[in-house]
Short mmCIF file of C-alpha atoms in Angstrom, two decimals:
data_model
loop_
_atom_site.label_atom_id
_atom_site.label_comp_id
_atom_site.label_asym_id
_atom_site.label_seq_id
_atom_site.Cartn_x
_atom_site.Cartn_y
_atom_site.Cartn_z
CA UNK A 1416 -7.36 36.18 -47.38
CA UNK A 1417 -5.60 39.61 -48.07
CA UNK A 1418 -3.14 41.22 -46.70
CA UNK A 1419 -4.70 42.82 -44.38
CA UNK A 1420 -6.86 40.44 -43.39
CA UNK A 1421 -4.04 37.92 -42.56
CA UNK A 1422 -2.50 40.64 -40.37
CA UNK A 1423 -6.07 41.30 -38.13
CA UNK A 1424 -6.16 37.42 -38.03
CA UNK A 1425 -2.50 37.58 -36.35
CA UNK A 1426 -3.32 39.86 -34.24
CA UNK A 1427 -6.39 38.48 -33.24
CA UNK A 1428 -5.99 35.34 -33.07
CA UNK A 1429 -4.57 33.63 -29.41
CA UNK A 1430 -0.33 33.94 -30.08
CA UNK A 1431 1.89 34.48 -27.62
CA UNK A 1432 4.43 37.19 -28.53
CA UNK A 1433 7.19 35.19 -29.47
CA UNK A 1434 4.07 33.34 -31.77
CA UNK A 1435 2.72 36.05 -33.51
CA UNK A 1436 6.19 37.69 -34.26
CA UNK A 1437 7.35 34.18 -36.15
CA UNK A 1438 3.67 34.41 -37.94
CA UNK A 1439 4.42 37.62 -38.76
CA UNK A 1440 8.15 37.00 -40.11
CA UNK A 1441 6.56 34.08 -42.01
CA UNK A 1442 3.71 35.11 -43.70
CA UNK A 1443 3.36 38.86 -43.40
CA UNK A 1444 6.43 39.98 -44.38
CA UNK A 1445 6.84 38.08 -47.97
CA UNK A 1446 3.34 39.62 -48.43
CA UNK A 1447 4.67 43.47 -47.73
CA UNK A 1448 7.85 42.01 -49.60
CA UNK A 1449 6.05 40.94 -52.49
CA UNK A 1450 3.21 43.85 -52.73
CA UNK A 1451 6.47 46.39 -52.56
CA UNK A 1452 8.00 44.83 -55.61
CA UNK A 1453 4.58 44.79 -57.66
CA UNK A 1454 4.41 48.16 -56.79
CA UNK A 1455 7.91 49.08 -58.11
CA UNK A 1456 7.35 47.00 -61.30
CA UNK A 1457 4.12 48.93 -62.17
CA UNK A 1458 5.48 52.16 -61.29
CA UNK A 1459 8.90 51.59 -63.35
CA UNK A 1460 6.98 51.09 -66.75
CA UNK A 1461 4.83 54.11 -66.75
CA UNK A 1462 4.30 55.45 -70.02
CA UNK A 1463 4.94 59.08 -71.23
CA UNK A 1464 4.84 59.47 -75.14
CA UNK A 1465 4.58 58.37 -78.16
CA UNK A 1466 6.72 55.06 -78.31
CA UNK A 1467 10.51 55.11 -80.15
CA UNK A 1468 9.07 54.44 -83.66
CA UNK A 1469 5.86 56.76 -82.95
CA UNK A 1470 8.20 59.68 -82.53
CA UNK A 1471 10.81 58.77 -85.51
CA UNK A 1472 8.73 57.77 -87.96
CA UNK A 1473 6.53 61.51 -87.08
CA UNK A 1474 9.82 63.18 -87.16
CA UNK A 1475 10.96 61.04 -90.63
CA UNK A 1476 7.47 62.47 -92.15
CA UNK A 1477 8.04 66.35 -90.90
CA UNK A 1478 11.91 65.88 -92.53
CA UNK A 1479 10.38 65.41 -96.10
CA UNK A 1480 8.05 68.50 -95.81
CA UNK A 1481 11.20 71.14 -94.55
CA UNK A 1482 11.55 74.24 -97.14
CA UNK A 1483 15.09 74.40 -98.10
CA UNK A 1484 15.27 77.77 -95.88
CA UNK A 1485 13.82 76.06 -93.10
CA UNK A 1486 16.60 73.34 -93.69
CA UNK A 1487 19.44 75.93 -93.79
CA UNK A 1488 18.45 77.85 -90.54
CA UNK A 1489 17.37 74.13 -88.76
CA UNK A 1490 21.51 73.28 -89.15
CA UNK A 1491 22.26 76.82 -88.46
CA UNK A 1492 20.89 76.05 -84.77
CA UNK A 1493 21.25 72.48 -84.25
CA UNK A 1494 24.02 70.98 -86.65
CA UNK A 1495 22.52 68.01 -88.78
CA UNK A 1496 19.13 68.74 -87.26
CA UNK A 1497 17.17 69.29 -90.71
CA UNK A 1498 18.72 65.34 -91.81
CA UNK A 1499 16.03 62.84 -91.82
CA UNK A 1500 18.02 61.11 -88.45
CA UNK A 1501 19.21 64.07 -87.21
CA UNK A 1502 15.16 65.27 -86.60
CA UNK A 1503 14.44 61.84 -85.54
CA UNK A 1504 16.63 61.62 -82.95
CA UNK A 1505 15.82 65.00 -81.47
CA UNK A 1506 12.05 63.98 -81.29
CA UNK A 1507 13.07 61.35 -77.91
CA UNK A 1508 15.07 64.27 -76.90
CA UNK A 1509 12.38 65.09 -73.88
CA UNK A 1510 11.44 61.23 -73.15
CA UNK A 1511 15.45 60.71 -72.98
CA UNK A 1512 16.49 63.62 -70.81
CA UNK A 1513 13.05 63.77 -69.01
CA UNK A 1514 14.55 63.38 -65.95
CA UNK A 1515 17.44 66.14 -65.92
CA UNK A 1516 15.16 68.58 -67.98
CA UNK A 1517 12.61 68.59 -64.96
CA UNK A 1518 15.41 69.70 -62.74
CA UNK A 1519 16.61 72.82 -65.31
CA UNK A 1520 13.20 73.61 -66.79
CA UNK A 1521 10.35 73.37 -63.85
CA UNK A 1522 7.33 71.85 -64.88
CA UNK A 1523 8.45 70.31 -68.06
CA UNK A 1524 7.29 67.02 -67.26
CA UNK A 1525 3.63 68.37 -67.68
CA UNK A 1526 4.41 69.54 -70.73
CA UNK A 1527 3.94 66.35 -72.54
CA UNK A 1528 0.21 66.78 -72.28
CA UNK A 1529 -3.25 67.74 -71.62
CA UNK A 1530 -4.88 66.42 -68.62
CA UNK A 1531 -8.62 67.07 -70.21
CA UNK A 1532 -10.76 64.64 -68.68
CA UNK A 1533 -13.07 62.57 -70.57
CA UNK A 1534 -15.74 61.90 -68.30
CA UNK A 1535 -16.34 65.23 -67.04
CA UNK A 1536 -15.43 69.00 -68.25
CA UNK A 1537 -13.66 71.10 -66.90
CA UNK A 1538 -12.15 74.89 -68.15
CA UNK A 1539 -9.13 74.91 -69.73
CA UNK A 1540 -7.54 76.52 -66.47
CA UNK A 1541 -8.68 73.76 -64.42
CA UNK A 1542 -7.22 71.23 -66.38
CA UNK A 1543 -4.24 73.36 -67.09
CA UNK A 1544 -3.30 75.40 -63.89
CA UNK A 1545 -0.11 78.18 -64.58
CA UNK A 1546 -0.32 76.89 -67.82
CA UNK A 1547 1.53 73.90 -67.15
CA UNK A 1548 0.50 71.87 -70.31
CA UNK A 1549 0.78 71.09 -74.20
CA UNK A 1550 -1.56 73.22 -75.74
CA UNK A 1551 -0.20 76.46 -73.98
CA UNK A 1552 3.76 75.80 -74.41
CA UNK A 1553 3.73 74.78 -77.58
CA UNK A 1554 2.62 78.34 -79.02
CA UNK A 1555 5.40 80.07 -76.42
CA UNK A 1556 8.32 77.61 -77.58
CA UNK A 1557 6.92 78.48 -81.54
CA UNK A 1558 7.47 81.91 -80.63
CA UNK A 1559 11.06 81.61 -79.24
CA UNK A 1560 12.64 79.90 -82.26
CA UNK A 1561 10.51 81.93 -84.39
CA UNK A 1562 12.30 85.15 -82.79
CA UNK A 1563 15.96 85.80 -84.25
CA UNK A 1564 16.92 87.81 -81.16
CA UNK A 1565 16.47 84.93 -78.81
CA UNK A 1566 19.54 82.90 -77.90
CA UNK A 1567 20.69 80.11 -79.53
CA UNK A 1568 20.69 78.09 -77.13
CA UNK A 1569 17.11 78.89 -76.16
CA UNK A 1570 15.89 78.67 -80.26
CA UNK A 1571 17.75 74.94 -79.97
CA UNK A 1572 16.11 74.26 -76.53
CA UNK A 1573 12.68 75.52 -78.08
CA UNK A 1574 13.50 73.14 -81.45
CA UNK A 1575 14.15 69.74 -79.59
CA UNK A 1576 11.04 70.73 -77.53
CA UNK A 1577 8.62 71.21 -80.40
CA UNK A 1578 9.34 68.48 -82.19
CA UNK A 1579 8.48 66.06 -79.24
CA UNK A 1580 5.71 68.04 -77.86
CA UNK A 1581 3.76 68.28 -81.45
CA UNK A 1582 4.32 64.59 -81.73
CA UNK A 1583 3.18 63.54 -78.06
CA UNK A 1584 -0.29 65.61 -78.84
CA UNK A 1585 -0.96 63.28 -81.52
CA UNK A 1586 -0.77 60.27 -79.36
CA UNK A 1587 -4.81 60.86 -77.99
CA UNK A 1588 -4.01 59.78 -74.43
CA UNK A 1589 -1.88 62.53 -74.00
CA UNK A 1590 -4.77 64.67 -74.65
CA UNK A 1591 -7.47 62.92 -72.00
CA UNK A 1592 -7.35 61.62 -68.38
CA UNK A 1593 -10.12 59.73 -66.91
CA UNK A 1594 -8.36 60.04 -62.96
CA UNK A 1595 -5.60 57.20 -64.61
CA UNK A 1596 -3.07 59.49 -65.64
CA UNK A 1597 -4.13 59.22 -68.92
CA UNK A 1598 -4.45 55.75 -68.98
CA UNK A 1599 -1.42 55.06 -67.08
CA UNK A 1600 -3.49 53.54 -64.38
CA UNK A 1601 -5.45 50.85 -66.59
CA UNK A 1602 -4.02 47.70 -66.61
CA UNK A 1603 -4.40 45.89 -70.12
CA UNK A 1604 -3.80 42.72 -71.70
CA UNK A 1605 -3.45 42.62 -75.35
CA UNK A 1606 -3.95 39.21 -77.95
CA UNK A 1607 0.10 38.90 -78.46
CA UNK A 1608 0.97 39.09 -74.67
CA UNK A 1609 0.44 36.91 -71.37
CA UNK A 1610 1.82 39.72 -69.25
CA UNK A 1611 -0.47 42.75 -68.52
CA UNK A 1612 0.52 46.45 -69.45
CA UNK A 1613 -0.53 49.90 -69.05
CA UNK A 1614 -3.27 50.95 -71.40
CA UNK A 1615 -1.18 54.41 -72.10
CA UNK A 1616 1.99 51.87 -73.15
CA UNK A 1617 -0.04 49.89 -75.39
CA UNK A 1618 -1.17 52.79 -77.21
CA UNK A 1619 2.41 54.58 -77.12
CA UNK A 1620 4.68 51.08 -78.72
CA UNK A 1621 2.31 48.36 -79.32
CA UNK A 1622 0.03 49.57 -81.52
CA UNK A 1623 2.02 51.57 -83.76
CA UNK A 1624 4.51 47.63 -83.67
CA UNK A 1625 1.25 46.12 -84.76
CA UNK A 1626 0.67 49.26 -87.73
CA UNK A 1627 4.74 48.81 -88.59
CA UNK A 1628 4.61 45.51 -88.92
CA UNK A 1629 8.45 45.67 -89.20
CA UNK A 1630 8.17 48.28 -91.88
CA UNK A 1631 11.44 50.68 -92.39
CA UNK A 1632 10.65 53.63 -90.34
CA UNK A 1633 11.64 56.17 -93.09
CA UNK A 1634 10.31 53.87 -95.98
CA UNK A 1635 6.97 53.99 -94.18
CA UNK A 1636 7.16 58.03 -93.26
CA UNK A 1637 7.50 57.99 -96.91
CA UNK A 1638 3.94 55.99 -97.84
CA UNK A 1639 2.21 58.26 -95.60
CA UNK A 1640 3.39 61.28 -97.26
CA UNK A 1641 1.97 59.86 -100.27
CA UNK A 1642 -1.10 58.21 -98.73
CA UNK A 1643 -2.34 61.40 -96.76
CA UNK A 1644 -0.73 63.93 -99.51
CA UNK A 1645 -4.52 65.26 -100.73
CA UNK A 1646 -4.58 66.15 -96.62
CA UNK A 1647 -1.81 67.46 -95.86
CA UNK A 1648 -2.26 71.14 -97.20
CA UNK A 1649 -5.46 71.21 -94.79
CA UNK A 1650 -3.22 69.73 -91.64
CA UNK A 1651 -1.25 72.51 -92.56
CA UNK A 1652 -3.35 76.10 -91.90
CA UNK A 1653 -4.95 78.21 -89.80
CA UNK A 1654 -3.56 80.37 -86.58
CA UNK A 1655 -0.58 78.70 -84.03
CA UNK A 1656 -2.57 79.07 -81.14
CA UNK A 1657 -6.22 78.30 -82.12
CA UNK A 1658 -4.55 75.10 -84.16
CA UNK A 1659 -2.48 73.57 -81.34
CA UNK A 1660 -5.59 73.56 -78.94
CA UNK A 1661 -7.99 71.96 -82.34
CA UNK A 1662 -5.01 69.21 -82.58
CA UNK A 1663 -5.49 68.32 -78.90
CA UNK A 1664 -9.41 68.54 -78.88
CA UNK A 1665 -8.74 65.91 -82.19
CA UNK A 1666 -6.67 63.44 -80.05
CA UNK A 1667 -9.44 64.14 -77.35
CA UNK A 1668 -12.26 63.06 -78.90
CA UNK A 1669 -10.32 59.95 -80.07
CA UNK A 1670 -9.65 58.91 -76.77
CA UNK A 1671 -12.65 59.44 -75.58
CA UNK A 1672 -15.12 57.60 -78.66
CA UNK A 1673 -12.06 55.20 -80.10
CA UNK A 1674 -9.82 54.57 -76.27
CA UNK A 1675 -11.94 54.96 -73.10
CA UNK A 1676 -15.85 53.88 -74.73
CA UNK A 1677 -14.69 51.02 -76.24
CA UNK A 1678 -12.98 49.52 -73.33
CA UNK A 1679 -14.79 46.50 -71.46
CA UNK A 1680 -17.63 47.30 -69.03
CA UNK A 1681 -16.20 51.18 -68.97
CA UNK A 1682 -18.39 53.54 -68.17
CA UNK A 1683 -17.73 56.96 -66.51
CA UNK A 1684 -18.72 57.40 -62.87
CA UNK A 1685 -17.52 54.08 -62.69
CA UNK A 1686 -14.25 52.26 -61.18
CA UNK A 1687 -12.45 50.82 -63.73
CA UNK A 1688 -11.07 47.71 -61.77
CA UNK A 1689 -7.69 46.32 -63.23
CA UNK A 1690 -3.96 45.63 -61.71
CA UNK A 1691 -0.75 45.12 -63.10
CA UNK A 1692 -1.94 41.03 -61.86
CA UNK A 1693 -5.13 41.22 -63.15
CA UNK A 1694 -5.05 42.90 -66.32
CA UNK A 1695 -8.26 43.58 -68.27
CA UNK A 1696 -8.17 41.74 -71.89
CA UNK A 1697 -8.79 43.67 -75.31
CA UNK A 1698 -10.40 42.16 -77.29
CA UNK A 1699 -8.52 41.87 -81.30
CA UNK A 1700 -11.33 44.10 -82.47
CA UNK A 1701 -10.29 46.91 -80.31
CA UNK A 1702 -6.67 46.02 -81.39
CA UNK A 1703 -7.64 46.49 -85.09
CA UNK A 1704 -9.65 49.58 -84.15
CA UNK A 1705 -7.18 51.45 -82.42
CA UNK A 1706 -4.57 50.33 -85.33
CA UNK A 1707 -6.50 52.04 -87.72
CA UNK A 1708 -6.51 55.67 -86.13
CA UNK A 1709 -2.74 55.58 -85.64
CA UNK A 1710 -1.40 56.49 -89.37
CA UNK A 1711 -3.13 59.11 -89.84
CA UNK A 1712 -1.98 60.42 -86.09
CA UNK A 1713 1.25 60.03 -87.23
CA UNK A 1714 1.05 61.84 -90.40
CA UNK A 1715 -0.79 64.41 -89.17
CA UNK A 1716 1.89 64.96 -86.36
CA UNK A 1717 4.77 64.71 -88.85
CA UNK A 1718 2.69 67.21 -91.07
CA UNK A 1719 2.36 70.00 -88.09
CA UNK A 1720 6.25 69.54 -86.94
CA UNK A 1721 6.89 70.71 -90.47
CA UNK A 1722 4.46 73.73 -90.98
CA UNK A 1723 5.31 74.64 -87.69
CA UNK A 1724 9.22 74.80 -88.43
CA UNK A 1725 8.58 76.33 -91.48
CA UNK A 1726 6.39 78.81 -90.12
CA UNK A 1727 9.11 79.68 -87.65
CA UNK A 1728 12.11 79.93 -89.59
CA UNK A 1729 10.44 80.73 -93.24
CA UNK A 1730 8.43 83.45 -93.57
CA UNK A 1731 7.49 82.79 -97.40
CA UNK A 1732 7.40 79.02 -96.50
CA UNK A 1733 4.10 77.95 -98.40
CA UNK A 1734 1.36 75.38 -96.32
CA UNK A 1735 1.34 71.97 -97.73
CA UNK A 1736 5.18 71.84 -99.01
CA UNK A 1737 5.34 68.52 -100.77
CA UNK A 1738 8.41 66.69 -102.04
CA UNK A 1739 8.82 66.33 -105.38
#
């Protein structure tokens, strides 16, 4: 019997006042009680980005592909900011300040993604009203530290932006939305866990745990480098706008052929039934899947931080910088 079944069965049934109130003291209000702090639970562990190590080890990659210019005017804006840690730790800057930064910058918080919807299409408008989302900022903030005139203040604001929003685009649920808040709303249980979990969270931390493996972040930024270093002159071409929206429709397609289809009984048009209580399971074969699309996310995303910064602040800077 649910909850509100019990209640109709109260109410129905033949109490007296004082009856009914006790029934309801007893047995409803734990229920309410209970349902509240489910509710609460699930809502506190929503997922926005690319998990700690996601982020760093992104950030650790992008550090080992700065021009030396790009370096000098990087500390010039933020000091320490071109330093392997120093470009880590501004990469959680939005996740960190999330809160505060939607109060002073409006609409921030939808600026960690694309809401393009992988069971449907819809315009980029539709899916990106005011332009309120990823693909559009990230051009605009590329264009305020790339312009010497604007503040510095603003050119640091525009810097710790950048290189969180490049890395969140990487992260394919940040580029697709099935009416889950891009996955937010699917409840998941993985092979190493017996509690349940937002899909969006298990692709933000656990996955990229399971690529880790307990690696060094910077010692594995570095194998990347060297294990994608035929692709990274290719990552790094082409036009700021038109490449920002290809990056996204990359992470899209990802989610929705790699993410969404290989999910349990999905299937668009459908309700996708799953609680924080009763979690769907993945199976390990869509664990091992989904682990093998995430280094090269990574790389890639560490890759475009870099030509991006060194597009900015280095005119001559050439694509594909490479350390030595």
């Amino acid at each position: 019997m649910d909850m509100k079944q019990t209640i109709n069965h109260a109410y129905n049934a033949s109490f007296g006042y004082g009856e009914y109130i006790m029934f309801v003291e007893i047995y409803v209000r734990p229920l309410v009680l209970i349902a509240i702090l489910l509710s609460l639970c699930a809502t506190s562990r929503v997922a926005h980005a690319w998990g700690t190590e996601g982020h760093r080890v992104s950030a650790l990659v992008a550090s080992e592909l700065l021009t030396p210019k790009t370096r000098l005017r990087l500390n010039q804006i933020i000091d320490n900011s071109a330093s392997p840690e120093g470009l880590a730790d501004m990469s959680l800057y939005m996740d960190i300040n999330r809160k505060e930064l939607s109060e002073k910058v409006p609409g921030s918080e939808k600026w960690h993604y694309d809401n393009q919807p992988v069971c449907k299409t819809l315009t980029f408008d539709q899916y990106c009203p005011k332009g309120d989302c990823a693909s559009a900022k990230i051009p605009e903030l590329f264009r305020k530290l790339k312009d010497s005139a604007t503040s510095k203040d603003d050119r640091a604001q525009a810097l710790r932006f950048l290189v969180h929003m490049i890395g969140d685009i990487h992260q394919p649920l940040h580029a697709a939305d099935d009416g889950d808040l891009g996955g937010n709303l699917k409840f998941v249980l993985i092979p190493e866990s017996s509690e349940g979990r937002r899909l969006h969270g298990v692709w933000d931390t656990d996955i990229v745990k399971r690529v880790l493996r307990g690696s060094n972040e910077t010692e594995y930024a570095k194998e990347l480098i060297k294990k994608y270093r035929e692709q990274i002159s290719k990552w790094q071409s082409g036009d700021v706008n038109n490449n920002v929206r290809d990056w996204m429709n990359e992470s899209h397609s990802l989610s929705k052929f790699i993410i969404y289809s290989n999910l349990p009984k999905f299937e668009c048009g459908k309700e996708w039934e799953s609680t924080i209580v009763t979690p769907v399971p993945l199976s390990e074969s869509y664990m091992t899947a989904a682990a093998a699309t995430v280094p090269a996310q990574l790389a890639k995303a560490g890759a475009r931080i870099a030509w991006m910064l060194n597009l900015a602040l280095d005119e001559k800077s050439p694509a594909g910088m490479l350390p030595k």
